C-alpha cells in the first residue's frame, strides 16, 4: 500500500476511533528515524503527546464532536504534514567569483529546501571552498568512522577558477551536503548546523550590537526557518535567535510582533526554567503584555514563583543577553 493510501486508511480509522475515545500522536523514536533518507511520522501511539517533535501541531487536539470546522481542518492539516516524508534538499545553482586586493575565491550559492510538507519556504546561503574544507576537517575529528568513505574535492594548484572546475565542484558539494545530511548523527551535530547558520547569525548579531535592528531582523527571520528545520529534535537551541528577534521588534516599536515571537520562545522553555533566557524573557513579556493591554498576571505569577525558589542573583536583561551572543 503506498503512503497516501495508508494515510487515507488511517484517517478513516481515526475517525472511527474518535467516536469512542480521544487519542494522541507523537513523532517517531530515534530508532524508527534511523533511515538516512527521511524521517517519517505516520502512526498512532499511546505515548505522551508533549514529546512530539512537530512544533506546529497541537497535541491536545483530537477529532471529536466538540471541535469546530476550523479546528478539524487544522487538525487534519497537521496530520497530513506528519504523514509525509520530511527531509532537506541541497541545490547549488550558481556561483560568483569574489576578488579582493590580495585574494580571489569562488562563492557557492546553496539553496536549502524542505520537501514533504506544505512549507514552500527556502533558505539561501553562500559558502566558499575554504568553508567546506573547514567543515570537513571538523567532522573528521568528531566522526572519523562515519566520514571514512566521504570524499572531498581536492584543491588544485591551478585552474580553480575555470568553468569546468567550478561546475565539477558545484556537483561535488551538492552531493557532499546530501550525504552528510543522510547521516543522523552528523546532521544533528553542532558543527554541521553551524556551517549552515553561523555566518548569517554572526552578521545578524553584529548588526544588533550596532543598533541596525532592521537589518538584523531581516537576517534573523531568514535564518530562523532553517534553524527550526535543522534542530527539530532540540527546539530549545533556537531560543536565543527567537529572543534576538523579540529584541529587534521591541526596539523597532513593534510590540505585537515582539510578543508573538516571545510566546514562541517561552513555549520552548516551559520545562527549562533554569535556562539563562527564561527570566529575562519573562520580564520582557510582562512589559510587552502590559503595553499591549494583555493579561500579564499569569506571567507575573511564573516570575514570582521562580524568584521564590531561587536565590537572588544578577539577571541580565534580554537585550544584554542578546548582544553577548556570537561575540568573537
CSV table of C-alpha atoms in Angstrom, one decimal, residues 10-263:
chain,number,residue,atom,x,y,z
A,10,UNK,CA,-5.5,5.8,8.8
A,11,UNK,CA,-7.7,8.9,8.7
A,12,UNK,CA,-10.8,6.7,8.4
A,13,UNK,CA,-9.6,4.6,11.3
A,14,UNK,CA,-9.0,7.6,13.4
A,15,UNK,CA,-12.5,9.0,12.7
A,16,UNK,CA,-14.0,5.7,13.9
A,17,UNK,CA,-11.8,5.6,17.0
A,18,UNK,CA,-12.6,9.2,17.8
A,19,UNK,CA,-16.3,8.3,18.3
A,20,UNK,CA,-15.2,6.2,21.3
A,21,UNK,CA,-12.2,7.9,22.9
A,22,UNK,CA,-9.7,10.7,22.3
A,23,UNK,CA,-6.1,9.8,21.2
A,24,UNK,CA,-2.7,11.4,20.9
A,25,UNK,CA,0.1,11.2,18.4
A,26,UNK,CA,3.8,11.6,18.7
A,27,UNK,CA,6.8,11.7,16.3
A,28,UNK,CA,8.8,8.5,15.7
A,29,UNK,CA,11.6,7.5,18.0
A,30,UNK,CA,15.3,7.7,17.2
A,31,UNK,CA,15.3,4.0,16.3
A,32,UNK,CA,12.5,4.5,13.9
A,33,UNK,CA,14.2,7.6,12.4
A,34,UNK,CA,17.4,5.8,11.7
A,35,UNK,CA,16.8,5.9,8.0
A,36,UNK,CA,19.2,8.2,6.2
A,37,UNK,CA,16.8,9.5,3.5
A,38,UNK,CA,13.8,10.7,5.6
A,39,UNK,CA,12.1,11.0,8.9
A,40,UNK,CA,8.5,9.7,8.7
A,41,UNK,CA,5.7,10.1,11.2
A,42,UNK,CA,2.5,8.3,10.3
A,43,UNK,CA,1.4,6.2,13.2
A,44,UNK,CA,-0.9,6.5,16.1
A,45,UNK,CA,0.8,6.0,19.5
A,46,UNK,CA,-0.1,6.0,23.1
A,47,UNK,CA,2.9,8.0,24.3
A,48,UNK,CA,2.9,11.4,25.9
A,49,UNK,CA,2.0,14.0,23.2
A,50,UNK,CA,4.3,16.5,24.8
A,51,UNK,CA,7.2,14.5,23.3
A,52,UNK,CA,6.0,15.4,19.8
A,53,UNK,CA,8.9,16.8,17.7
A,54,UNK,CA,6.5,18.6,15.4
A,55,UNK,CA,6.2,22.0,16.8
A,56,UNK,CA,3.4,23.3,14.6
A,57,UNK,CA,0.8,20.7,15.7
A,58,UNK,CA,-1.4,20.9,18.8
A,59,UNK,CA,-1.2,17.6,20.6
A,60,UNK,CA,-4.2,18.5,22.7
A,61,UNK,CA,-6.5,18.3,19.7
A,62,UNK,CA,-8.4,15.2,18.8
A,63,UNK,CA,-11.1,14.7,16.2
A,64,UNK,CA,-14.2,14.8,18.4
A,65,UNK,CA,-17.6,16.3,18.1
A,66,UNK,CA,-16.8,19.4,20.2
A,67,UNK,CA,-14.3,20.7,17.6
A,68,UNK,CA,-15.2,23.4,15.2
A,69,UNK,CA,-14.9,23.0,11.5
A,70,UNK,CA,-11.8,25.2,11.5
A,71,UNK,CA,-10.2,23.2,14.3
A,72,UNK,CA,-10.9,19.9,12.5
A,73,UNK,CA,-9.4,21.3,9.3
A,74,UNK,CA,-6.3,22.4,11.2
A,75,UNK,CA,-6.1,19.0,12.9
A,76,UNK,CA,-6.1,17.0,9.7
A,77,UNK,CA,-3.7,19.5,8.1
A,78,UNK,CA,-1.2,18.7,10.8
A,79,UNK,CA,-1.9,15.0,10.5
A,80,UNK,CA,-1.1,15.2,6.8
A,81,UNK,CA,2.1,17.0,7.5
A,82,UNK,CA,3.2,14.2,9.8
A,83,UNK,CA,2.4,11.5,7.3
A,84,UNK,CA,4.7,13.0,4.7
A,85,UNK,CA,8.4,12.4,4.4
A,86,UNK,CA,10.3,15.4,5.6
A,87,UNK,CA,13.9,16.0,4.6
A,88,UNK,CA,16.1,18.8,3.3
A,89,UNK,CA,17.4,19.0,-0.2
A,90,UNK,CA,20.5,21.0,-1.2
A,91,UNK,CA,20.9,22.7,-4.5
A,92,UNK,CA,23.9,24.8,-5.8
A,93,UNK,CA,22.5,26.5,-8.9
A,94,UNK,CA,25.2,29.2,-9.3
A,95,UNK,CA,28.5,30.7,-8.2
A,96,UNK,CA,30.2,34.0,-8.2
A,97,UNK,CA,33.9,34.9,-8.2
A,98,UNK,CA,34.9,37.4,-5.5
A,99,UNK,CA,38.1,39.4,-5.9
A,100,UNK,CA,39.8,41.5,-3.2
A,101,UNK,CA,43.2,43.2,-3.4
A,102,UNK,CA,45.1,40.2,-2.2
A,103,UNK,CA,42.6,37.3,-2.6
A,104,UNK,CA,40.3,35.7,-5.1
A,105,UNK,CA,37.8,33.0,-4.4
A,106,UNK,CA,34.5,31.4,-5.5
A,107,UNK,CA,31.3,31.7,-3.6
A,108,UNK,CA,28.8,28.9,-4.0
A,109,UNK,CA,25.1,29.7,-3.7
A,110,UNK,CA,23.4,27.0,-1.7
A,111,UNK,CA,19.6,26.7,-1.7
A,112,UNK,CA,18.1,24.6,1.0
A,113,UNK,CA,14.6,23.2,0.5
A,114,UNK,CA,12.3,21.2,2.7
A,115,UNK,CA,10.3,18.5,1.0
A,116,UNK,CA,7.3,16.5,2.1
A,117,UNK,CA,5.4,19.4,3.8
A,118,UNK,CA,3.2,22.3,2.9
A,119,UNK,CA,6.1,24.8,3.8
A,120,UNK,CA,7.3,26.3,0.5
A,121,UNK,CA,10.0,28.5,2.1
A,122,UNK,CA,13.6,28.1,1.1
A,123,UNK,CA,16.8,29.2,2.7
A,124,UNK,CA,19.7,30.7,0.6
A,125,UNK,CA,23.2,30.9,1.9
A,126,UNK,CA,26.7,31.3,0.3
A,127,UNK,CA,29.9,29.5,1.2
A,128,UNK,CA,33.4,29.3,-0.2
A,129,UNK,CA,35.7,26.4,-0.7
A,130,UNK,CA,37.6,27.1,2.5
A,131,UNK,CA,34.3,26.9,4.5
A,132,UNK,CA,33.6,23.5,3.1
A,133,UNK,CA,37.2,22.5,3.8
A,134,UNK,CA,36.9,23.6,7.4
A,135,UNK,CA,33.6,21.7,7.9
A,136,UNK,CA,35.2,18.6,6.5
A,137,UNK,CA,38.2,18.8,8.9
A,138,UNK,CA,35.9,19.4,11.9
A,139,UNK,CA,33.7,16.5,11.1
A,140,UNK,CA,36.7,14.2,10.6
A,141,UNK,CA,37.8,15.0,14.1
A,142,UNK,CA,34.4,14.1,15.6
A,143,UNK,CA,33.0,11.5,13.2
A,144,UNK,CA,36.1,9.7,11.8
A,145,UNK,CA,34.2,6.4,11.3
A,146,UNK,CA,31.2,7.9,9.7
A,147,UNK,CA,33.3,10.1,7.4
A,148,UNK,CA,35.7,7.3,6.4
A,149,UNK,CA,34.1,6.9,2.9
A,150,UNK,CA,33.1,10.5,2.4
A,151,UNK,CA,35.2,12.1,-0.4
A,152,UNK,CA,36.0,15.8,-0.6
A,153,UNK,CA,37.0,17.6,-3.8
A,154,UNK,CA,40.7,18.4,-3.5
A,155,UNK,CA,42.1,21.9,-4.2
A,156,UNK,CA,44.3,22.2,-7.3
A,157,UNK,CA,47.3,24.4,-7.8
A,158,UNK,CA,46.0,25.8,-11.0
A,159,UNK,CA,42.6,26.1,-12.8
A,160,UNK,CA,40.5,26.7,-9.7
A,161,UNK,CA,38.6,29.4,-11.5
A,162,UNK,CA,37.9,27.7,-14.8
A,163,UNK,CA,34.3,27.0,-15.6
A,164,UNK,CA,34.9,23.2,-15.8
A,165,UNK,CA,36.4,23.0,-12.2
A,166,UNK,CA,33.7,25.3,-10.8
A,167,UNK,CA,30.9,23.2,-12.3
A,168,UNK,CA,32.6,20.0,-11.0
A,169,UNK,CA,32.7,21.4,-7.5
A,170,UNK,CA,29.1,22.6,-7.6
A,171,UNK,CA,28.0,19.0,-8.2
A,172,UNK,CA,30.5,17.6,-5.7
A,173,UNK,CA,29.5,20.0,-2.9
A,174,UNK,CA,25.8,19.2,-3.6
A,175,UNK,CA,26.4,15.5,-3.2
A,176,UNK,CA,28.6,16.2,-0.2
A,177,UNK,CA,25.9,18.0,1.7
A,178,UNK,CA,23.3,15.5,0.7
A,179,UNK,CA,25.5,12.7,2.0
A,180,UNK,CA,26.2,14.5,5.3
A,181,UNK,CA,22.6,15.1,5.9
A,182,UNK,CA,21.7,11.5,5.3
A,183,UNK,CA,23.8,10.5,8.4
A,184,UNK,CA,21.7,11.1,11.5
A,185,UNK,CA,24.5,12.0,14.0
A,186,UNK,CA,26.2,14.3,11.5
A,187,UNK,CA,23.1,16.3,10.5
A,188,UNK,CA,22.3,16.8,14.2
A,189,UNK,CA,25.8,17.8,15.1
A,190,UNK,CA,26.6,21.4,16.1
A,191,UNK,CA,29.4,21.6,13.6
A,192,UNK,CA,27.1,20.8,10.7
A,193,UNK,CA,24.4,23.2,11.9
A,194,UNK,CA,27.0,25.9,12.5
A,195,UNK,CA,28.3,25.5,8.9
A,196,UNK,CA,24.8,26.3,7.6
A,197,UNK,CA,23.8,29.0,10.0
A,198,UNK,CA,26.6,30.6,12.0
A,199,UNK,CA,27.9,33.1,9.4
A,200,UNK,CA,24.5,34.6,9.0
A,201,UNK,CA,23.9,34.7,12.8
A,202,UNK,CA,27.2,36.4,13.4
A,203,UNK,CA,26.3,39.1,10.9
A,204,UNK,CA,22.8,39.5,12.4
A,205,UNK,CA,24.1,39.9,15.9
A,206,UNK,CA,26.8,42.3,14.7
A,207,UNK,CA,24.0,44.4,13.3
A,208,UNK,CA,22.0,44.1,16.5
A,209,UNK,CA,25.0,45.3,18.6
A,210,UNK,CA,25.5,48.2,16.1
A,211,UNK,CA,21.8,49.3,16.5
A,212,UNK,CA,20.9,48.2,13.0
A,213,UNK,CA,17.8,46.5,14.1
A,214,UNK,CA,16.0,46.4,10.7
A,215,UNK,CA,19.0,44.7,9.0
A,216,UNK,CA,19.5,42.3,12.0
A,217,UNK,CA,15.8,41.4,12.0
A,218,UNK,CA,15.8,40.7,8.2
A,219,UNK,CA,18.7,38.2,8.6
A,220,UNK,CA,17.3,36.6,11.7
A,221,UNK,CA,13.9,36.0,10.1
A,222,UNK,CA,15.7,34.4,7.2
A,223,UNK,CA,17.8,32.1,9.4
A,224,UNK,CA,15.2,31.1,12.0
A,225,UNK,CA,13.3,28.9,9.5
A,226,UNK,CA,16.5,26.9,8.6
A,227,UNK,CA,17.4,26.6,12.3
A,228,UNK,CA,14.0,25.1,13.0
A,229,UNK,CA,14.4,22.6,10.3
A,230,UNK,CA,17.8,21.6,11.4
A,231,UNK,CA,17.0,21.4,15.1
A,232,UNK,CA,13.6,19.7,15.2
A,233,UNK,CA,14.7,17.4,18.0
A,234,UNK,CA,16.2,20.2,20.1
A,235,UNK,CA,13.8,23.1,20.0
A,236,UNK,CA,15.4,24.9,22.9
A,237,UNK,CA,18.5,25.6,20.8
A,238,UNK,CA,16.7,28.3,18.8
A,239,UNK,CA,15.6,30.2,21.8
A,240,UNK,CA,18.5,32.8,21.6
A,241,UNK,CA,17.5,33.5,18.0
A,242,UNK,CA,13.8,33.9,18.9
A,243,UNK,CA,14.8,36.3,21.7
A,244,UNK,CA,17.0,38.3,19.4
A,245,UNK,CA,14.0,38.7,17.1
A,246,UNK,CA,12.0,39.9,20.1
A,247,UNK,CA,14.7,42.5,20.9
A,248,UNK,CA,14.7,43.8,17.4
A,249,UNK,CA,10.9,44.1,17.1
A,250,UNK,CA,10.8,45.7,20.5
A,251,UNK,CA,13.4,48.3,19.7
A,252,UNK,CA,11.7,48.9,16.3
A,253,UNK,CA,8.5,49.6,18.3
A,254,UNK,CA,6.6,46.5,17.0
A,255,UNK,CA,5.4,45.2,20.4
A,256,UNK,CA,2.8,42.9,18.9
A,257,UNK,CA,5.4,41.1,16.8
A,258,UNK,CA,7.8,41.1,19.7
A,259,UNK,CA,5.1,39.4,21.9
A,260,UNK,CA,4.4,36.8,19.2
A,261,UNK,CA,8.0,35.7,19.0
A,262,UNK,CA,8.3,35.9,22.7
A,263,UNK,CA,5.4,33.4,23.1
